[in-house]
Short mmCIF file of C-alpha atoms and ligand atoms in Angstrom, two decimals:
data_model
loop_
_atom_site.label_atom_id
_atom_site.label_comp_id
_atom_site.label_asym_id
_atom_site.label_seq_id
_atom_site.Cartn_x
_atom_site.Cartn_y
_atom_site.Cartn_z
CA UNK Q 1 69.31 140.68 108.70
CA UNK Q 2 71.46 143.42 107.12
CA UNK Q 3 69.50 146.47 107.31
CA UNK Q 4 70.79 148.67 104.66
CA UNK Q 5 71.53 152.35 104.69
CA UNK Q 6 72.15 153.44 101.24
CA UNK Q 7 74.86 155.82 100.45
CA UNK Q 8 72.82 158.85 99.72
CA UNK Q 9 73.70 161.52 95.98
CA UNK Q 10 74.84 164.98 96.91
CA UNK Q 11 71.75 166.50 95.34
CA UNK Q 12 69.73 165.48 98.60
CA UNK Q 13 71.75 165.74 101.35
CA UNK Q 14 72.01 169.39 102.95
CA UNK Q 15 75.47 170.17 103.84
CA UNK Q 16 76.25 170.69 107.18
CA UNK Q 17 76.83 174.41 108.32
CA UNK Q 18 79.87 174.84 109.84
CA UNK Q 19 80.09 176.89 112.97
CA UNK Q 20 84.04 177.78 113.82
CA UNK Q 21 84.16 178.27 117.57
CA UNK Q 22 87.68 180.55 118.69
CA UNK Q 23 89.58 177.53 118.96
CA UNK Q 24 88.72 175.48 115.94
CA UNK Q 25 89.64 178.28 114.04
CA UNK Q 26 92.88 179.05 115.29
CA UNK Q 27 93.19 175.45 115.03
CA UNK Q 28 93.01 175.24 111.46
CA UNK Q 29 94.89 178.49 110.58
CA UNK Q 30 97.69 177.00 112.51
CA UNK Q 31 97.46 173.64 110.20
CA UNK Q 32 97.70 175.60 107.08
CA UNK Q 33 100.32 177.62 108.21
CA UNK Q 34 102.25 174.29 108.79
CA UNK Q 35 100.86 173.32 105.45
CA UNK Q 36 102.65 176.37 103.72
CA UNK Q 37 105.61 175.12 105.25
CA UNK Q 38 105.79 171.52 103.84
CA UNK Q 39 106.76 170.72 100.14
CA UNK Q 40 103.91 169.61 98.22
CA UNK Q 41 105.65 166.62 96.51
CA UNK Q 42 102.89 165.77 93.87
CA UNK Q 43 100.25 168.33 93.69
CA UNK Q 44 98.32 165.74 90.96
CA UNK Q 45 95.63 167.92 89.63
CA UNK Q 46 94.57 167.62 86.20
CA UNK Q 47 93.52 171.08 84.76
CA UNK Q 48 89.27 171.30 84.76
CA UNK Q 49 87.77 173.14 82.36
CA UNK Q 50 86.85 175.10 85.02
CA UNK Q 51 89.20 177.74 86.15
CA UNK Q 52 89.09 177.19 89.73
CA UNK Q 53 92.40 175.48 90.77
CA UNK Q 54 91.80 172.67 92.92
CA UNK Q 55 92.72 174.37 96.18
CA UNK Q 56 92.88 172.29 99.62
CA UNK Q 57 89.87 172.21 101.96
CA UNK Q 58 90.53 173.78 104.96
CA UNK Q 59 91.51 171.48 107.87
CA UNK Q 60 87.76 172.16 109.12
CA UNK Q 61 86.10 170.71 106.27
CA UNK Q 62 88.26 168.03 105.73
CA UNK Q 63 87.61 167.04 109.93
CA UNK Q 64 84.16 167.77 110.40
CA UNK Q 65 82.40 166.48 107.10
CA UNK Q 66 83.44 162.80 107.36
CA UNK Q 67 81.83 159.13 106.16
CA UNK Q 68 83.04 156.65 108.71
CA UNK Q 69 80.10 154.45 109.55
CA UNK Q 70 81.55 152.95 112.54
CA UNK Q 71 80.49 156.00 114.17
CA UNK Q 72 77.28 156.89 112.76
CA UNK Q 73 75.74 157.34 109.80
CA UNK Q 74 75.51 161.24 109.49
CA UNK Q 75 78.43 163.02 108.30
CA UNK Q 76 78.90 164.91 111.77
CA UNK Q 77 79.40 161.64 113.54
CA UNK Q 78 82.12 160.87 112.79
CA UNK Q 79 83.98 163.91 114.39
CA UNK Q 80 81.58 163.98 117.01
CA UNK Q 81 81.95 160.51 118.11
CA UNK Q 82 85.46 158.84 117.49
CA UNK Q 83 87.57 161.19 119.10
CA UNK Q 84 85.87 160.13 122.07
CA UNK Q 85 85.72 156.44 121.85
CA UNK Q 86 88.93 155.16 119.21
CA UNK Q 87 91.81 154.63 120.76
CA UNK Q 88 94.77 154.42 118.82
CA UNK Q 89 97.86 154.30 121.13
CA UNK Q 90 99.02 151.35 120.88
CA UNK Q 91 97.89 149.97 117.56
CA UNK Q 92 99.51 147.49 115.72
CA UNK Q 93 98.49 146.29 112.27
CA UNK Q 94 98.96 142.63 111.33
CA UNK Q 95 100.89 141.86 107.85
CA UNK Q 96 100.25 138.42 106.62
CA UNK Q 97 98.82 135.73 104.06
CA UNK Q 98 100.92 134.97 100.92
CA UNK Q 99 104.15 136.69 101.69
CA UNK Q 100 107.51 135.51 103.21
CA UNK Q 101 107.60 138.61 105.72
CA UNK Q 102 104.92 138.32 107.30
CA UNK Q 103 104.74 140.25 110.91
CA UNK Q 104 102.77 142.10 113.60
CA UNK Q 105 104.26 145.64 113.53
CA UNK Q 106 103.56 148.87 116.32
CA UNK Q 107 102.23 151.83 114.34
CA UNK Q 108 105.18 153.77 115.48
CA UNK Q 109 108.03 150.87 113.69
CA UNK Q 110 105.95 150.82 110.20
CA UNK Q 111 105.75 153.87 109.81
CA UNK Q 112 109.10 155.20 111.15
CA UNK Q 113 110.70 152.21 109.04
CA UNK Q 114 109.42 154.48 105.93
CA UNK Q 115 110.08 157.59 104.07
CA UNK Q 116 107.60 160.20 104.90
CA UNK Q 117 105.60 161.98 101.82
CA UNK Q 118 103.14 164.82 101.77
CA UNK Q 119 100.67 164.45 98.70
CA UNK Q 120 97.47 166.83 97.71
CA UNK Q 121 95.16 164.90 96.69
CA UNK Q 122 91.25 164.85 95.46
CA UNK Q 123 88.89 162.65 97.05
CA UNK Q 124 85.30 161.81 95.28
CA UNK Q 125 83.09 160.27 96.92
CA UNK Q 126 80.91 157.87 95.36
CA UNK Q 127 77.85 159.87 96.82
CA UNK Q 128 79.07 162.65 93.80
CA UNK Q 129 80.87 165.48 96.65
CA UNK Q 130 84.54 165.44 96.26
CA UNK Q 131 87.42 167.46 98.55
CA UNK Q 132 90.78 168.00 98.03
CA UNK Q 133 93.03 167.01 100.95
CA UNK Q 134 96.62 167.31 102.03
CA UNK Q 135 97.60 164.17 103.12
CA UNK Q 136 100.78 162.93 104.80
CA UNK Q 137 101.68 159.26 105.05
CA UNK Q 138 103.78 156.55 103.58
CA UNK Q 139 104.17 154.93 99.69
CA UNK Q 140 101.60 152.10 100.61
CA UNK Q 141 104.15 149.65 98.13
CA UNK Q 142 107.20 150.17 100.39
CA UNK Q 143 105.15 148.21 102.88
CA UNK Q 144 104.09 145.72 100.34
CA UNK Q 145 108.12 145.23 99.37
CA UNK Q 146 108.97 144.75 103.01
CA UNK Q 147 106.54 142.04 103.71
CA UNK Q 148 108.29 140.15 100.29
CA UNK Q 149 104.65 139.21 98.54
CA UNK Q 150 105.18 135.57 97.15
CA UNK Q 151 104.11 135.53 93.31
CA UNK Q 152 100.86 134.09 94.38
CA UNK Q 153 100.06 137.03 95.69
CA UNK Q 154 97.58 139.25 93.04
CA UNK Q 155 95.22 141.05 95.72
CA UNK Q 156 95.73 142.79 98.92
CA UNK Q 157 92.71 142.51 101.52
CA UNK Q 158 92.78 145.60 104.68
CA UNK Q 159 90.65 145.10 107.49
CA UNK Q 160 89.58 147.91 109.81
CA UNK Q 161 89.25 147.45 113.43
CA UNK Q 162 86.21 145.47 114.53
CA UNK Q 163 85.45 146.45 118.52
CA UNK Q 164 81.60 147.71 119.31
CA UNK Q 165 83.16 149.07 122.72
CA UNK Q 166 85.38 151.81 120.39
CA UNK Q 167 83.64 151.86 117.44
CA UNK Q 168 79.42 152.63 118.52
CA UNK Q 169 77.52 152.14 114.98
CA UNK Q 170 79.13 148.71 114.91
CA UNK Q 171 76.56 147.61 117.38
CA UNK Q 172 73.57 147.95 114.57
CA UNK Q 173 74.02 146.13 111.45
CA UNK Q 174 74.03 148.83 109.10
CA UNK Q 175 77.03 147.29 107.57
CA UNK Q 176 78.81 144.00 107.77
CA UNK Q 177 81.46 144.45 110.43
CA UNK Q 178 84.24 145.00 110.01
CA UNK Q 179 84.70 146.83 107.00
CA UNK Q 180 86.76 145.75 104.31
CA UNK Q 181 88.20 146.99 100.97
CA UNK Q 182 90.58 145.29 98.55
CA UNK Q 183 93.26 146.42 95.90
CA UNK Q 184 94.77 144.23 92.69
CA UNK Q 185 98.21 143.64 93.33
CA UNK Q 186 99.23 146.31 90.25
CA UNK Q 187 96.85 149.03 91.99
CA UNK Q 188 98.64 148.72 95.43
CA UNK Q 189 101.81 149.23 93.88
CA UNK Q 190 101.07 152.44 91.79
CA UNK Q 191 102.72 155.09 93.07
CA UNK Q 192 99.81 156.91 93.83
CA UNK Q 193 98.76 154.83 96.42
CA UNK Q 194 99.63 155.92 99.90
CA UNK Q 195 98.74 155.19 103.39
CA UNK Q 196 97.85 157.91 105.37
CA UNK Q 197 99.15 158.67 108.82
CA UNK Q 198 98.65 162.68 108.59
CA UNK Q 199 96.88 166.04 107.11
CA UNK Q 200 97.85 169.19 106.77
CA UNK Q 201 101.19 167.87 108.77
CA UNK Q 202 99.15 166.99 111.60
CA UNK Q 203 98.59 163.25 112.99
CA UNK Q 204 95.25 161.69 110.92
CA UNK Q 205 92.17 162.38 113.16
CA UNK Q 206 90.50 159.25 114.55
CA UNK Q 207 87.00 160.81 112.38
CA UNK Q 208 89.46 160.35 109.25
CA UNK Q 209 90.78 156.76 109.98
CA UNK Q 210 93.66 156.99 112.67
CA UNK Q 211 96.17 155.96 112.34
CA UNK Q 212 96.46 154.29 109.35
CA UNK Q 213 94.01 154.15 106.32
CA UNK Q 214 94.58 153.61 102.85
CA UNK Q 215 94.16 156.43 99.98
CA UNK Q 216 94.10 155.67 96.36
CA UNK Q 217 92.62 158.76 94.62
CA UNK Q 218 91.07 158.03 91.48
CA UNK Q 219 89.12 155.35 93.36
CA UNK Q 220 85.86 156.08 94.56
CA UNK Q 221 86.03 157.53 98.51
CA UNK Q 222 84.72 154.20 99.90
CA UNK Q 223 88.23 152.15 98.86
CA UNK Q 224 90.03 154.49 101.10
CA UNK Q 225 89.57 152.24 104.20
CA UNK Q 226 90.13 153.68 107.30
CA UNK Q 227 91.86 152.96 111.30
CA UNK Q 228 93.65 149.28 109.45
CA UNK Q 229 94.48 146.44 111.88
CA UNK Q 230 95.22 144.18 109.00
CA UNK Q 231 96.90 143.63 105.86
CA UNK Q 232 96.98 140.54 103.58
CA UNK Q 233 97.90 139.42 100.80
CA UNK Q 234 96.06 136.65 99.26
CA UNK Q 235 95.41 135.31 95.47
CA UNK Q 236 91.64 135.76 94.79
CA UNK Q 237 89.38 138.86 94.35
CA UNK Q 238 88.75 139.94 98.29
CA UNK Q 239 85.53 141.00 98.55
CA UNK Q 240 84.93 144.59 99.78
CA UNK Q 241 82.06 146.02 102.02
CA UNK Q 242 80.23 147.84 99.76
CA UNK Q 243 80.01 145.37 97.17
CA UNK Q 244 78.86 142.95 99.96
CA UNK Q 245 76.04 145.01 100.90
CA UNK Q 246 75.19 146.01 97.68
CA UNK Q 247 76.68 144.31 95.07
CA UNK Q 248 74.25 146.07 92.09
CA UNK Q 249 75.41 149.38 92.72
CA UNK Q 250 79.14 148.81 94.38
CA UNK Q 251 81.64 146.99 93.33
CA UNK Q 252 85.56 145.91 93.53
CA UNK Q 253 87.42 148.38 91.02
CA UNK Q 254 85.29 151.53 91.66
CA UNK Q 255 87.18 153.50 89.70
CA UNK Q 256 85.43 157.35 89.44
CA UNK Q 257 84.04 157.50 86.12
CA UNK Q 258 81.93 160.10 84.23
CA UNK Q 259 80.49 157.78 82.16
CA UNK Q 260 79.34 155.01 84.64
CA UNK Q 261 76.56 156.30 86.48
CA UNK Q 262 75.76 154.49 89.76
CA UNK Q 263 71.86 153.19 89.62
CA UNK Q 264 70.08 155.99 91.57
CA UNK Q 265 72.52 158.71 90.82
CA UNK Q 266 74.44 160.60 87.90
CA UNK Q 267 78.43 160.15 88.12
CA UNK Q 268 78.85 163.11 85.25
CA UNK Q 269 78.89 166.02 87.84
CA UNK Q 270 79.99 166.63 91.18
CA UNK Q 271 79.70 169.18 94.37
CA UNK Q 272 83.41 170.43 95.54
CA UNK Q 273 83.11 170.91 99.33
CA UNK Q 274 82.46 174.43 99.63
CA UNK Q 275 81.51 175.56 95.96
CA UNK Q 276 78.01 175.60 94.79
CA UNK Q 277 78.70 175.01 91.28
CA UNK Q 278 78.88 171.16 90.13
CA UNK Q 279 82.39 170.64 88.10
CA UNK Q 280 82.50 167.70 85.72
CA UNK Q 281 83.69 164.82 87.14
CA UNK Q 282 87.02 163.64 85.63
CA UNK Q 283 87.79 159.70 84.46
CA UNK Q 284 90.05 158.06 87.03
CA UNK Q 285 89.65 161.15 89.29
CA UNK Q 286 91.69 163.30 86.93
CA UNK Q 287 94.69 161.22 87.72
CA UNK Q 288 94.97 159.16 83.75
CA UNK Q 289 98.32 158.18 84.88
CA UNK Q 290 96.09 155.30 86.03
CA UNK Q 291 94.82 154.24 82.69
CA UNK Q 292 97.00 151.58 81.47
CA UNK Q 293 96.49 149.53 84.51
CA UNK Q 294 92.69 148.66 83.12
CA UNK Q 295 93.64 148.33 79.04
CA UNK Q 296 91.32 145.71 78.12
CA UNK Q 297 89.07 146.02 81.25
CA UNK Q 298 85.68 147.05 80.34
CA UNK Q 299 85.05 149.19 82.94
CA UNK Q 300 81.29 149.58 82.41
CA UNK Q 301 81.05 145.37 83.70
CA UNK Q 302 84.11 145.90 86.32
CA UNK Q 303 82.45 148.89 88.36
N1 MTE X 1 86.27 151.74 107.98
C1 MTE X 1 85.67 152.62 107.18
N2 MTE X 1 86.37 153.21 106.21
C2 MTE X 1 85.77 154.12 105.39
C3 MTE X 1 84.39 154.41 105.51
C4 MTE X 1 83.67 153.77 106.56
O1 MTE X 1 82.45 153.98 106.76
N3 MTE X 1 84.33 152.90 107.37
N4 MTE X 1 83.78 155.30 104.63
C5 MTE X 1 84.43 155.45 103.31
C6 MTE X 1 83.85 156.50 102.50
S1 MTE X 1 82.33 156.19 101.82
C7 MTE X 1 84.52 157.67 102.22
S2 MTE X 1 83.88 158.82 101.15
C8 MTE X 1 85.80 158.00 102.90
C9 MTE X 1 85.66 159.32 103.63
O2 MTE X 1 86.91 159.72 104.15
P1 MTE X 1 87.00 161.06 105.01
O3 MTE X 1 85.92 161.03 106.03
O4 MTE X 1 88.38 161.06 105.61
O5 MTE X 1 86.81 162.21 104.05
O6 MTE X 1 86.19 157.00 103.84
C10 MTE X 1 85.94 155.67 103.45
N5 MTE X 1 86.52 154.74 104.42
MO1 MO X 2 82.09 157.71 100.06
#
């Protein structure tokens, strides 16, 4: 019996507070000093009609305010809980299905077999928060040209780890284990899609999906699976984790859109992590370099 935890709107949930101990804080100012230091290579923000740039949230926010149910279902689980239990030395993630490269690689060799790219990005959650966070990582279609996709090949399935000993909240059923997201073939390949190994220059946090998790930005937060064992590339629809546990108000595109409002919540606004005015929330994320890939796609059906 799946017992469900729905994903809950920004309007009722009270944000954390954060308290900055000495450390933590010198922490962070250290990671965006080493932020200053790296090139921004595609600072992709669309201009709101509000005036506020979209500046990065700090290294704090971005580690402590965190959905990753395999550690709970609070946001302050996450970074409670998986620095403790995930381990992610080694880790090897598992390339496979309809491809004629197909291979078991060490984190360490896929990643190092890649050039390295730093990209500020926004995140929205489906829940209607959004962030904006400076990730480091690797194009996620160099991988996909390595493993030589056969022409079959129109989706791409990730799997996150599945181990109850690391990962706690996968011994309740609040989700079907493990978790699992999906791209079309086209999406994986956009250069916007990246898999992250880093933030603010500094390895990925195991609350954020260490080592490895996928980021597609002007996808709802959900698609961006996190801590990926597995890779594949296979010729039907996968089906994705949300959509499986509830497929009226998730589903496999989940692109963010104004317009489309999710069943229980408004999509048209959102709450910026650390503002207290709601911005508009922008089609595809802000990022309409996206557009063409869903010409003749009504969007309102494909949610
Ligand atoms: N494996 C796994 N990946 C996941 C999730 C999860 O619960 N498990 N939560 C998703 C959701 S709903 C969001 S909004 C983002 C949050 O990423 P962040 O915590 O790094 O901000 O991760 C996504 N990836
Ligand atoms: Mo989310």
């Amino acid at each position: 019996m799946l017992i469900k935890k729905p994903e809950i709107p920004s309007s009722e949930i009270t944000p954390e507070p954060l308290y900055l101990n000495r450390r933590q804080f010198i922490g962070a100012a250290a990671g965006a000093v080493a932020a200053a230091s790296v090139p921004t290579a595609l600072m992709a923000c669309a201009p709101g009609e509000d005036e506020q740039a979209d500046k990065p949230n700090s290294y704090e926010d971005i580690t402590t305010y965190n959905n990753f149910y395999e550690f709970g279902t609070d946001k302050s689980d996450p970074a409670r809980n998986a620095p403790r239990t995930l381990r992610t030395t080694p880790w090897t993630v598992e390339i496979g299905g309809l491809c004629d490269r197909p291979g078991r690689y060490a984190f360490n060799d896929l990643v190092r077999a890649n050039r390295v790219i730093d990209r500020t990005y926004r995140m929205r959650c489906v829940e209607a928060w959004s962030m904006v966070i400076p990730w480091r990582g690797i194009q996620l279609r160099d991988v996909i040209n390595q493993a030589r996709p056969r022409p079959g090949a129109r989706f791409v399935e990730f799997t996150t780890l599945h181990d109850p000993a690391q990962m706690p909240g996968q011994r309740r059923e609040v989700l079907d284990w493990p978790y699992l997201e999906g791209l079309r073939m086209d999406e994986a390949m956009h250069p916007l899609s990246m898999l992250a190994t880093g933030i603010y220059g500094r390895p990925l946090p195991a609350q954020n999906g260490a080592p490895l998790r996928l980021v597609v930005p002007w996808k709802y937060g959900f698609k961006n699976i996190k801590s990926i064992v597995r890779i594949r590339f296979v010729d039907r629809q996968p089906r994705n984790t949300w959509q499986i546990s509830a497929p009226g108000e998730y589903g496999f595109y989940a692109n963010v859109n104004p317009q489309v409002d999710h069943p229980r919540w408004s999509q048209a606004r959102e709450r910026r992590i650390g503002e207290w005015r709601r911005r508009p929330t922008l089609m595809f994320n802000g990022y309409s370099e996206v557009a063409s890939l869903y010409s003749g796609l009504d969007l309102r059906r494909n949610f």
